[in-house]
Structures are given as C-alpha cells and as structure tokens.
PDB file of C-alpha atoms in Angstrom:
ATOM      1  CA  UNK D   1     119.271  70.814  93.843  1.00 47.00           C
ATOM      2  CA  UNK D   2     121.640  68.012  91.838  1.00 47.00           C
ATOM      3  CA  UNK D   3     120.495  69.798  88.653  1.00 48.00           C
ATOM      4  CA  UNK D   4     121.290  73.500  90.280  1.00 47.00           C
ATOM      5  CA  UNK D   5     124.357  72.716  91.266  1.00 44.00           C
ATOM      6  CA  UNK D   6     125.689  70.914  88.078  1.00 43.00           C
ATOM      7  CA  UNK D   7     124.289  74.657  86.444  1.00 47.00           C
ATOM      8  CA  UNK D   8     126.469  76.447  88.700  1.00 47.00           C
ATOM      9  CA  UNK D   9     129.430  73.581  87.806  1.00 49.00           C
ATOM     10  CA  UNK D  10     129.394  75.219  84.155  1.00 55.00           C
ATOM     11  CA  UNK D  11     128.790  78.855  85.229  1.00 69.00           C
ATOM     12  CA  UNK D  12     131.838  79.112  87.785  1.00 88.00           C
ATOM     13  CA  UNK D  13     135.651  77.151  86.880  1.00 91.00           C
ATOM     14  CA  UNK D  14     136.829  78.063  90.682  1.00 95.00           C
ATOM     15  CA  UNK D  15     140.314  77.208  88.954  1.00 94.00           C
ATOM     16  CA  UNK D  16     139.454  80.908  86.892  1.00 95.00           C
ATOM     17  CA  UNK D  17     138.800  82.580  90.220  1.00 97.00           C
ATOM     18  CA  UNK D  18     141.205  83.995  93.239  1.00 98.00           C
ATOM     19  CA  UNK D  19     138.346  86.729  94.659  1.00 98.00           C
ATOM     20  CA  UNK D  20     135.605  86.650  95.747  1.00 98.00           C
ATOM     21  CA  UNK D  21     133.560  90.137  96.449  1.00 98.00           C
ATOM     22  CA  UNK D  22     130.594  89.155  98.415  1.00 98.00           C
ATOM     23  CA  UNK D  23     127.421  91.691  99.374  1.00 98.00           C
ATOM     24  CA  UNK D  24     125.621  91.511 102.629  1.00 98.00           C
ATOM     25  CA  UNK D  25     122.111  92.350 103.008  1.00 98.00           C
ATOM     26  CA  UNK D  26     120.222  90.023 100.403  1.00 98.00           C
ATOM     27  CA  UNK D  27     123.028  87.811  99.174  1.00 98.00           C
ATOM     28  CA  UNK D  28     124.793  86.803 102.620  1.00 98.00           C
ATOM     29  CA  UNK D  29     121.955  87.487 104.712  1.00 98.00           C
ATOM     30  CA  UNK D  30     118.143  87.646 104.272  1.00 98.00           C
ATOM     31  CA  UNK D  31     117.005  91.382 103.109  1.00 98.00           C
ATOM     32  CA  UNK D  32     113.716  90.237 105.110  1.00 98.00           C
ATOM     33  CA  UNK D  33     115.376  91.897 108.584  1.00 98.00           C
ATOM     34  CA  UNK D  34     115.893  95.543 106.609  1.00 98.00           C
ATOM     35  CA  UNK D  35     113.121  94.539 104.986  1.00 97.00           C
ATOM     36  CA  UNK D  36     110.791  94.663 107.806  1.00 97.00           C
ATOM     37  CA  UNK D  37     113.039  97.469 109.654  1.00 97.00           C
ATOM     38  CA  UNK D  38     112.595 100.183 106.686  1.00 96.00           C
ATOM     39  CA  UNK D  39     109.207  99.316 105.371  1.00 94.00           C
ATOM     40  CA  UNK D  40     107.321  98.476 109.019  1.00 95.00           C
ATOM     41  CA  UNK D  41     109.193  99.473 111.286  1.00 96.00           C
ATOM     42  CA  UNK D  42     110.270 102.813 110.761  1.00 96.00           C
ATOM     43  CA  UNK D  43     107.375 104.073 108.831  1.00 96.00           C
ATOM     44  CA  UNK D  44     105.386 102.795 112.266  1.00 95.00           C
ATOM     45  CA  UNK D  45     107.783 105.627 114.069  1.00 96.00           C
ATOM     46  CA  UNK D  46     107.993 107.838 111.755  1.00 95.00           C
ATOM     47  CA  UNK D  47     104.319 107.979 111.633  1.00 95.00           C
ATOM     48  CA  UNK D  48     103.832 107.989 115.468  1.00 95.00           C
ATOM     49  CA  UNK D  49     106.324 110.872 116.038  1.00 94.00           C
ATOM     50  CA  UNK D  50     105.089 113.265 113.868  1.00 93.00           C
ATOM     51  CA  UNK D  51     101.068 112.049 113.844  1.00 94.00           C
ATOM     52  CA  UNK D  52     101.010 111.053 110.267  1.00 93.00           C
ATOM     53  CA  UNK D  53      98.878 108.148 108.952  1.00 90.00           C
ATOM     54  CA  UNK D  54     100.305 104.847 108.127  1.00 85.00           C
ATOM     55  CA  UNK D  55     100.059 105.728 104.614  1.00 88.00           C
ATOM     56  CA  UNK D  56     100.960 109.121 104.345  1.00 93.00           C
ATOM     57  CA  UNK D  57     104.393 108.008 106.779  1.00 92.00           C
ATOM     58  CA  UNK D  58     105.401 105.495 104.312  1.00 91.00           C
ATOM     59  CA  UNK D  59     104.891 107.563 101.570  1.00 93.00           C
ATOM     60  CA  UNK D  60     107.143 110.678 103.119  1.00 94.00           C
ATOM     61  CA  UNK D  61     109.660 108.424 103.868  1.00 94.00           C
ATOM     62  CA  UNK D  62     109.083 106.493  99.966  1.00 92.00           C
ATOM     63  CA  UNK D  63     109.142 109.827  98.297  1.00 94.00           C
ATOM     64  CA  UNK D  64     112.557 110.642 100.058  1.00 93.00           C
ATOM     65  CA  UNK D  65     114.246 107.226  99.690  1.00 92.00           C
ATOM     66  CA  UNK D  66     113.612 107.970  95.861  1.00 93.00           C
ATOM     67  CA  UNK D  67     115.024 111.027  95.634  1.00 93.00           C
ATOM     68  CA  UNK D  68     118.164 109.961  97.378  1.00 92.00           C
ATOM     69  CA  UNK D  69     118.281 106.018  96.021  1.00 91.00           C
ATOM     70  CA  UNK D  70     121.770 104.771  94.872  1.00 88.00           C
ATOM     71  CA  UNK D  71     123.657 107.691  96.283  1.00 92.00           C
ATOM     72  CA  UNK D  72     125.724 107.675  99.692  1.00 94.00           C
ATOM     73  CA  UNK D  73     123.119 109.150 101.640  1.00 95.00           C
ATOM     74  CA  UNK D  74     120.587 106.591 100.661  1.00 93.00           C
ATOM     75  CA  UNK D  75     122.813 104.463 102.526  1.00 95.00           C
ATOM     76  CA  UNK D  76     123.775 106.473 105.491  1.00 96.00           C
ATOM     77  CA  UNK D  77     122.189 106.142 108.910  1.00 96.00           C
ATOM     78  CA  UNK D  78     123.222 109.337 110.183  1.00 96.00           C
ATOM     79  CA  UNK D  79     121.442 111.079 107.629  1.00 96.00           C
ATOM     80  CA  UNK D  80     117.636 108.915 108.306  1.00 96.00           C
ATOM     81  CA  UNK D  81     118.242 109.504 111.902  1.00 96.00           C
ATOM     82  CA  UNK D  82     118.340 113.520 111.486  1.00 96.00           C
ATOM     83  CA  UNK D  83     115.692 113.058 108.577  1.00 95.00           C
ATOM     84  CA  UNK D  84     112.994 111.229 110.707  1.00 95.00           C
ATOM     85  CA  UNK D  85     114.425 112.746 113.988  1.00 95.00           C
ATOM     86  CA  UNK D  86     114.425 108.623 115.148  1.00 96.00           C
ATOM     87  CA  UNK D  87     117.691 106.088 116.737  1.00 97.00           C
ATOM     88  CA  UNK D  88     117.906 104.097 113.475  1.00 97.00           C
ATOM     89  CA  UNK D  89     120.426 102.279 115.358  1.00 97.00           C
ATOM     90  CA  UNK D  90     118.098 101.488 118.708  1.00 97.00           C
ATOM     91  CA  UNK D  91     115.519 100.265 115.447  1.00 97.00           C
ATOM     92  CA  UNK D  92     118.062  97.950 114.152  1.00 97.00           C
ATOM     93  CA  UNK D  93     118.670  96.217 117.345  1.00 97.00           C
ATOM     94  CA  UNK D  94     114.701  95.900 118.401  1.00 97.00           C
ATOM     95  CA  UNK D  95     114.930  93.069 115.211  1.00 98.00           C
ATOM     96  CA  UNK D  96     118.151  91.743 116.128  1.00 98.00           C
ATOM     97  CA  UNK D  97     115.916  88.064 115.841  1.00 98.00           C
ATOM     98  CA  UNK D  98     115.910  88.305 112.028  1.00 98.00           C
ATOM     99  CA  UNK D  99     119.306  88.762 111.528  1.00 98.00           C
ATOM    100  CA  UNK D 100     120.368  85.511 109.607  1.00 98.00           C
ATOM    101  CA  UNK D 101     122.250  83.931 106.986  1.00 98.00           C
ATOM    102  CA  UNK D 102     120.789  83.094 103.742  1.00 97.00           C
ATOM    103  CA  UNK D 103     120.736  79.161 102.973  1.00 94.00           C
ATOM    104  CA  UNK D 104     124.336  77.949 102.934  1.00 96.00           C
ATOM    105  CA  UNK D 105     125.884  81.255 103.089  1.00 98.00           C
ATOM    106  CA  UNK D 106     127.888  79.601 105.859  1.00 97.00           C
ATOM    107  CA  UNK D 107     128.361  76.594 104.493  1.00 96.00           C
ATOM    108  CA  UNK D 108     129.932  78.899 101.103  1.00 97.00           C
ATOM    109  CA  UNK D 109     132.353  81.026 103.148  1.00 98.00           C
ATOM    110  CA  UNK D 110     133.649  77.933 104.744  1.00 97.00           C
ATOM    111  CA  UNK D 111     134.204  76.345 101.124  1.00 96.00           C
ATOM    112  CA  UNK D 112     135.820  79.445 100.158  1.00 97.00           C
ATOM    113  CA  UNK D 113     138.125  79.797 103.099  1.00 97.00           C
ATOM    114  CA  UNK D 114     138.761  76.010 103.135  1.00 96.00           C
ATOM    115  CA  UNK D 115     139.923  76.270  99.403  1.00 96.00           C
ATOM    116  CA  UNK D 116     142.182  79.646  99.464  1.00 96.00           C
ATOM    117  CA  UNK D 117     139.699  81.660  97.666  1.00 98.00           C
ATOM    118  CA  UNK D 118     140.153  85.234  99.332  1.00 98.00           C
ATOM    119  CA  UNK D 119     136.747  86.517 100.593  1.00 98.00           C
ATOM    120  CA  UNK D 120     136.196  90.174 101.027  1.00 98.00           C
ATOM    121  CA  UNK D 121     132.591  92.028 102.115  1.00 98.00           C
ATOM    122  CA  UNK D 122     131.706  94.513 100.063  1.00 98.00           C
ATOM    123  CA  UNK D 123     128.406  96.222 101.543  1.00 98.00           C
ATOM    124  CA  UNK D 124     126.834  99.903 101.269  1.00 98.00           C
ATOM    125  CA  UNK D 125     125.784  98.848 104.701  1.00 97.00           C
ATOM    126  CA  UNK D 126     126.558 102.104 107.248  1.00 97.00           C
ATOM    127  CA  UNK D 127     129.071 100.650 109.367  1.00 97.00           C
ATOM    128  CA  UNK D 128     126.919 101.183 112.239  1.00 97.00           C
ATOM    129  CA  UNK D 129     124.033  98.535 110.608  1.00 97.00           C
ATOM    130  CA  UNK D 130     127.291  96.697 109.688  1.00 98.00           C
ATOM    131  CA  UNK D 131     127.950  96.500 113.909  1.00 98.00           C
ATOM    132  CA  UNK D 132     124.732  95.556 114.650  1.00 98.00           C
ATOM    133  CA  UNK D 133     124.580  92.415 112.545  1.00 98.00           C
ATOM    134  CA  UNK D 134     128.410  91.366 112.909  1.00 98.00           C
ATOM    135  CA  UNK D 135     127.517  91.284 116.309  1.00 97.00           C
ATOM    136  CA  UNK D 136     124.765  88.694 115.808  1.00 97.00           C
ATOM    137  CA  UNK D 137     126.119  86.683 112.761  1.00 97.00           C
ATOM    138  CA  UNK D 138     129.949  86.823 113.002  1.00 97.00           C
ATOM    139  CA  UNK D 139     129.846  87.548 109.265  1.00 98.00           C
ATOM    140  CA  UNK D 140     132.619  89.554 109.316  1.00 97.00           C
ATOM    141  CA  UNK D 141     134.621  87.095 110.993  1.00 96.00           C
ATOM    142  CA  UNK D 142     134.188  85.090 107.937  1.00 96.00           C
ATOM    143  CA  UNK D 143     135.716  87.048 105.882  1.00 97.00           C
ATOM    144  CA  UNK D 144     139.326  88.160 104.925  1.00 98.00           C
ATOM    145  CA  UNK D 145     138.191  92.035 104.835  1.00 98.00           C
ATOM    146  CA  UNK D 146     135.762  93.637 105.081  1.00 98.00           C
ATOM    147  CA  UNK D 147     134.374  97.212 103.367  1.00 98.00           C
ATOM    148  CA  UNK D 148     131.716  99.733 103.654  1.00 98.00           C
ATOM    149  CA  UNK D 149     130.910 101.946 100.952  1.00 97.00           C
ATOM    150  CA  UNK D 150     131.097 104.643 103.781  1.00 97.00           C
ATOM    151  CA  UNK D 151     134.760 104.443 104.015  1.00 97.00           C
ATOM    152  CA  UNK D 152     135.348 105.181 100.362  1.00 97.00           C
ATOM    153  CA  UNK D 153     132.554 108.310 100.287  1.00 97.00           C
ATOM    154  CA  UNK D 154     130.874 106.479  97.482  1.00 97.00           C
ATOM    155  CA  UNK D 155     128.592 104.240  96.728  1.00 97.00           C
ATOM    156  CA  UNK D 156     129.020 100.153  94.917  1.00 98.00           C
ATOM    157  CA  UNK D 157     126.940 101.909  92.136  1.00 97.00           C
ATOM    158  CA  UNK D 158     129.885 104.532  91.471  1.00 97.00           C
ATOM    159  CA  UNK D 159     133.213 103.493  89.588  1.00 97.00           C
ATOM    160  CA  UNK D 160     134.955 105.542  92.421  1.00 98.00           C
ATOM    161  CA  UNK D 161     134.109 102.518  95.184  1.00 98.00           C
ATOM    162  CA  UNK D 162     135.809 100.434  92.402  1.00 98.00           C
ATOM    163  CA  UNK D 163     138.312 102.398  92.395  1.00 98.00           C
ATOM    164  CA  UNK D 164     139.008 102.850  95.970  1.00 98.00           C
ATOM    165  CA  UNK D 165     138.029  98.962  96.426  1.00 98.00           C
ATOM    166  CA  UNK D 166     140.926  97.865  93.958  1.00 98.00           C
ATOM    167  CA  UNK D 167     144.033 100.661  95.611  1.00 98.00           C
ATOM    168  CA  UNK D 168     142.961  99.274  99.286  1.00 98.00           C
ATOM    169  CA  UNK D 169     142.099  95.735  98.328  1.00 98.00           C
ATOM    170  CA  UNK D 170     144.433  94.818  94.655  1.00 98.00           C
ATOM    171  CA  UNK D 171     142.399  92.539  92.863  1.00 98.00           C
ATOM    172  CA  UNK D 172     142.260  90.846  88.919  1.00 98.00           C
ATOM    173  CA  UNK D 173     138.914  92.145  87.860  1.00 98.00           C
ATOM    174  CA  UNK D 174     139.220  89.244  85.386  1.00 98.00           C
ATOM    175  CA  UNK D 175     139.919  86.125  88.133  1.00 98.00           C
ATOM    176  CA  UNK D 176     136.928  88.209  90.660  1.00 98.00           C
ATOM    177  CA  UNK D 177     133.946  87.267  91.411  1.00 98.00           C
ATOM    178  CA  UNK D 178     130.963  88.927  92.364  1.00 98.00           C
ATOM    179  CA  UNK D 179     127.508  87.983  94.320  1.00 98.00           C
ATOM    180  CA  UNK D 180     125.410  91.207  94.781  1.00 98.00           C
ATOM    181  CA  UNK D 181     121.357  91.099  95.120  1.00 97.00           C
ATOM    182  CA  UNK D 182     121.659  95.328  93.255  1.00 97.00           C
ATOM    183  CA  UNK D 183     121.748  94.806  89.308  1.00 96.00           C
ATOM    184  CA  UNK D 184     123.213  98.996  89.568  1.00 96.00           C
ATOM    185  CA  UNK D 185     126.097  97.337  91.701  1.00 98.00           C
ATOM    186  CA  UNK D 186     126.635  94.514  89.445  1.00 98.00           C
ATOM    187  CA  UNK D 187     126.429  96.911  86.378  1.00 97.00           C
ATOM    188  CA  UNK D 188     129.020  99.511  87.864  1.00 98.00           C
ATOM    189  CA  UNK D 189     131.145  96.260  89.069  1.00 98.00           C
ATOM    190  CA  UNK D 190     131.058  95.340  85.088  1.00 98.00           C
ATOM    191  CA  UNK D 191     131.301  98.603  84.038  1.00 98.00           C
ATOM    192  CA  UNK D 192     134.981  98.388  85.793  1.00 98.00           C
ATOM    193  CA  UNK D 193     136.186  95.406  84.391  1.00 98.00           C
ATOM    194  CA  UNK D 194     134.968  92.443  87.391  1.00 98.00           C
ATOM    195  CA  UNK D 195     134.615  89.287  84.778  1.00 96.00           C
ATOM    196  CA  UNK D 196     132.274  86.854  87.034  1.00 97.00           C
ATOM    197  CA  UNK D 197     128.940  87.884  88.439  1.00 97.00           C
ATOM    198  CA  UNK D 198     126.101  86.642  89.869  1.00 97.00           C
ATOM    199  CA  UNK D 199     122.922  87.701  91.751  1.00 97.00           C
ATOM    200  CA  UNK D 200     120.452  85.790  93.994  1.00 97.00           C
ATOM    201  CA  UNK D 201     116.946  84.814  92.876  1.00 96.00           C
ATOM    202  CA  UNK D 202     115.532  85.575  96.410  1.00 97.00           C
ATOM    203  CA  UNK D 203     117.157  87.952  98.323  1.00 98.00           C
ATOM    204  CA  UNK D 204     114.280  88.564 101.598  1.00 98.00           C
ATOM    205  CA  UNK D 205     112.970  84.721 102.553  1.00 97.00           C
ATOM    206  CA  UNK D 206     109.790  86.570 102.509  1.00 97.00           C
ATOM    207  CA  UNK D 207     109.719  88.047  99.240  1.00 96.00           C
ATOM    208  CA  UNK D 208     109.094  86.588  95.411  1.00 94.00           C
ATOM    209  CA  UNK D 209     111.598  84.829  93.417  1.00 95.00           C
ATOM    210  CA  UNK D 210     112.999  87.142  91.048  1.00 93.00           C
ATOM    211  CA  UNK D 211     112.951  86.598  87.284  1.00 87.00           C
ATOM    212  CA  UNK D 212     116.346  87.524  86.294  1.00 90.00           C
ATOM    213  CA  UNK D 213     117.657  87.894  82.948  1.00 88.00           C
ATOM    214  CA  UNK D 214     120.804  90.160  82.722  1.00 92.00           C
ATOM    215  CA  UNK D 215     123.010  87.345  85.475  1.00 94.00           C
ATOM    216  CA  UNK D 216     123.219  83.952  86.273  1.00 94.00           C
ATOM    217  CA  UNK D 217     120.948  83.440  89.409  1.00 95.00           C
ATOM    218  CA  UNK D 218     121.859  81.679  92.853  1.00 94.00           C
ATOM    219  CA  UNK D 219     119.092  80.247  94.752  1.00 94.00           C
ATOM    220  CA  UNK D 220     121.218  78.190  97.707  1.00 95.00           C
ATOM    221  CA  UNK D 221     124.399  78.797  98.003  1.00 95.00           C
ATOM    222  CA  UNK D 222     125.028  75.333  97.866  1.00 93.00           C
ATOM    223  CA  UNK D 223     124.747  75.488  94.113  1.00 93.00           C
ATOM    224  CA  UNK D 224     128.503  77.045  93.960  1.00 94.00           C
ATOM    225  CA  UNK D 225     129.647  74.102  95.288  1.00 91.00           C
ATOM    226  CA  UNK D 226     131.698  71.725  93.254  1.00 86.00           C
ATOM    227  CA  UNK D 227     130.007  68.455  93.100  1.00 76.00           C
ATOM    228  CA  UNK D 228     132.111  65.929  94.521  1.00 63.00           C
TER     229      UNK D 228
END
C-alpha cells in the first residue's frame, strides 16, 4: 500500500486540483450490488414472468442492453421497467444489503471535504437507483452536488452532459479531476478538455482486477492520499 500510495503522490499534485468529479456505481461504490441486480436478479424475473429459460432470459435482456448501451435509455429505469414489464425499483431495494462503499471511498470524500477540494457526483445512475442507495449510504450527503445524467437528457459518454455539467456546475477542465470505472466516460470527459483522470482497477469486489492501460489505476482509495 506504502508503494501505491507514493504512485498516486506523483500521479495527482492536489495543489493542481480544485474539482473533483466523482462516479458512483464502481468507483464510489461496489458495481457487485448492480452487478448481481442486472445479471441475476432480473434475468431470474424476467425469465419467470414470461416462462423463458435462464439462458434464453439473459440473453433477451443481453441482446437489448447492447443495442441500447451508452445511450440515455441504457440508463433509464423507466424504460427496463416497461421493457421487462417488472418494478426495477422494488428489485433494487430486495439487495439493499450490498449497497456499500468501495475501500476508503469514505475515508477519500472526507479528505476531500476536509481539504476544500469541491466534490460533485457525477452518475448515469436514474435518479430513482440514485434514491435507493443515498438512502442506504448517505453518499450524496458527501458531496457538494450531486448530478444524474437524467437531468441533462444525455449521457457522461456525450459532450452535451459536459456541456450541461460545466453551465450548471462552472468548472476548470484543466484543475478537474475525474474517477470514473467507464473508459467511454473518461474518453468523452477528455474529449472536453477535463486534464486529470483516473479509473479503478476493480470496480465489483467480486469481479477481476482490470488490466488497464489508457489511465492511471486506483485500487484503494487510500492511494490518493498524501502521505504524511
């Protein structure tokens, strides 16, 4: 962790840095509780509802996730609950027991807030999903503001988020930092200027480490830490 952290000491000069844009599901919180809720959970339902096969559920529900992926109404609850004719929101609270932070996401936002660094959420959350786990986390409490792609119309992959992020919420792309688990978010977020990024090496608990490449990797938030 000593050798992480002095890593992340060279990778980040907080002095550089006034923002800080910060994702939910995978970088604040574990991805493991939509995880489990869009690949087990609702594909169970889904199946049961309209007699379809465990396999033949999850690949209905696969083939229509792709068609729709990075786009508002991949994100949009409203839309999978007419889709699969299921409460998405009665599904998110049955797994209400795996909504958590990720390791030292608390410990960050404290730093942050401790040290006048102005925290804002940026999710593509629905800001019904966004409900459910503020009301088991606080996470939103945390934070100085807090936005859903849904009150924009578009998505963190689309320069018109950016856009709409920057006239609601001013910001110097060049002293802003991002943390977002979505490489397309973190290329769109570069695409508009944002000078610091990073993305997390694990964003479900349950899932591999990822092998990344294109971004400087958090593993604990700890690691952003200066080192006393």
């Amino acid at each position: 962790m000593a050798e992480r952290r002095a890593h992340a000491d060279r990778m980040i000069d907080w002095s550089l840095i006034d923002t800080v844009l910060l994702d939910m599901d995978g970088t604040l919180l574990d991805l493991y509780y939509d995880n489990t809720l869009w690949n087990r959970l609702l594909p169970e339902r889904y199946g049961a509802r309209h007699s379809l096969s465990a396999e033949a559920a999850r690949e209905a529900l696969l083939s229509h996730m792709r068609e729709h992926h990075g786009s508002l109404t991949f994100y949009c609850i409203d839309h999978w609950a007419e889709f699969t004719g299921i409460d998405i929101v009665a599904l998110h609270e049955e797994l209400v027991e795996l909504i958590r932070f990720r390791p030292s996401a608390e410990d960050f936002l404290d730093w942050l807030k401790a040290n006048g660094k102005r925290a804002v959420l940026v999710t593509n959350a629905h800001r019904a999903s966004l409900a459910v786990k503020n009301l088991h986390s606080n996470v939103c409490e945390r934070l100085d503001a807090h936005v859903s792609c849904h009150d924009y119309g578009a998505p963190k992959e689309s320069a018109e988020f950016w856009q709409a992020l920057m006239a609601e919420h001013p910001f110097d792309p060049e002293r802003t930092l991002l943390i977002d688990d979505n490489f397309h978010v973190l290329r769109a977020a570069r695409a508009f200027g944002i000078r610091h990024l990073l993305t997390i090496a694990q964003p479900d608990s349950a899932g591999p480490l990822r092998q990344v490449a294109e971004y400087p990797v958090v593993h604990d938030f700890r690691e952003l830490l200066p080192v006393a």
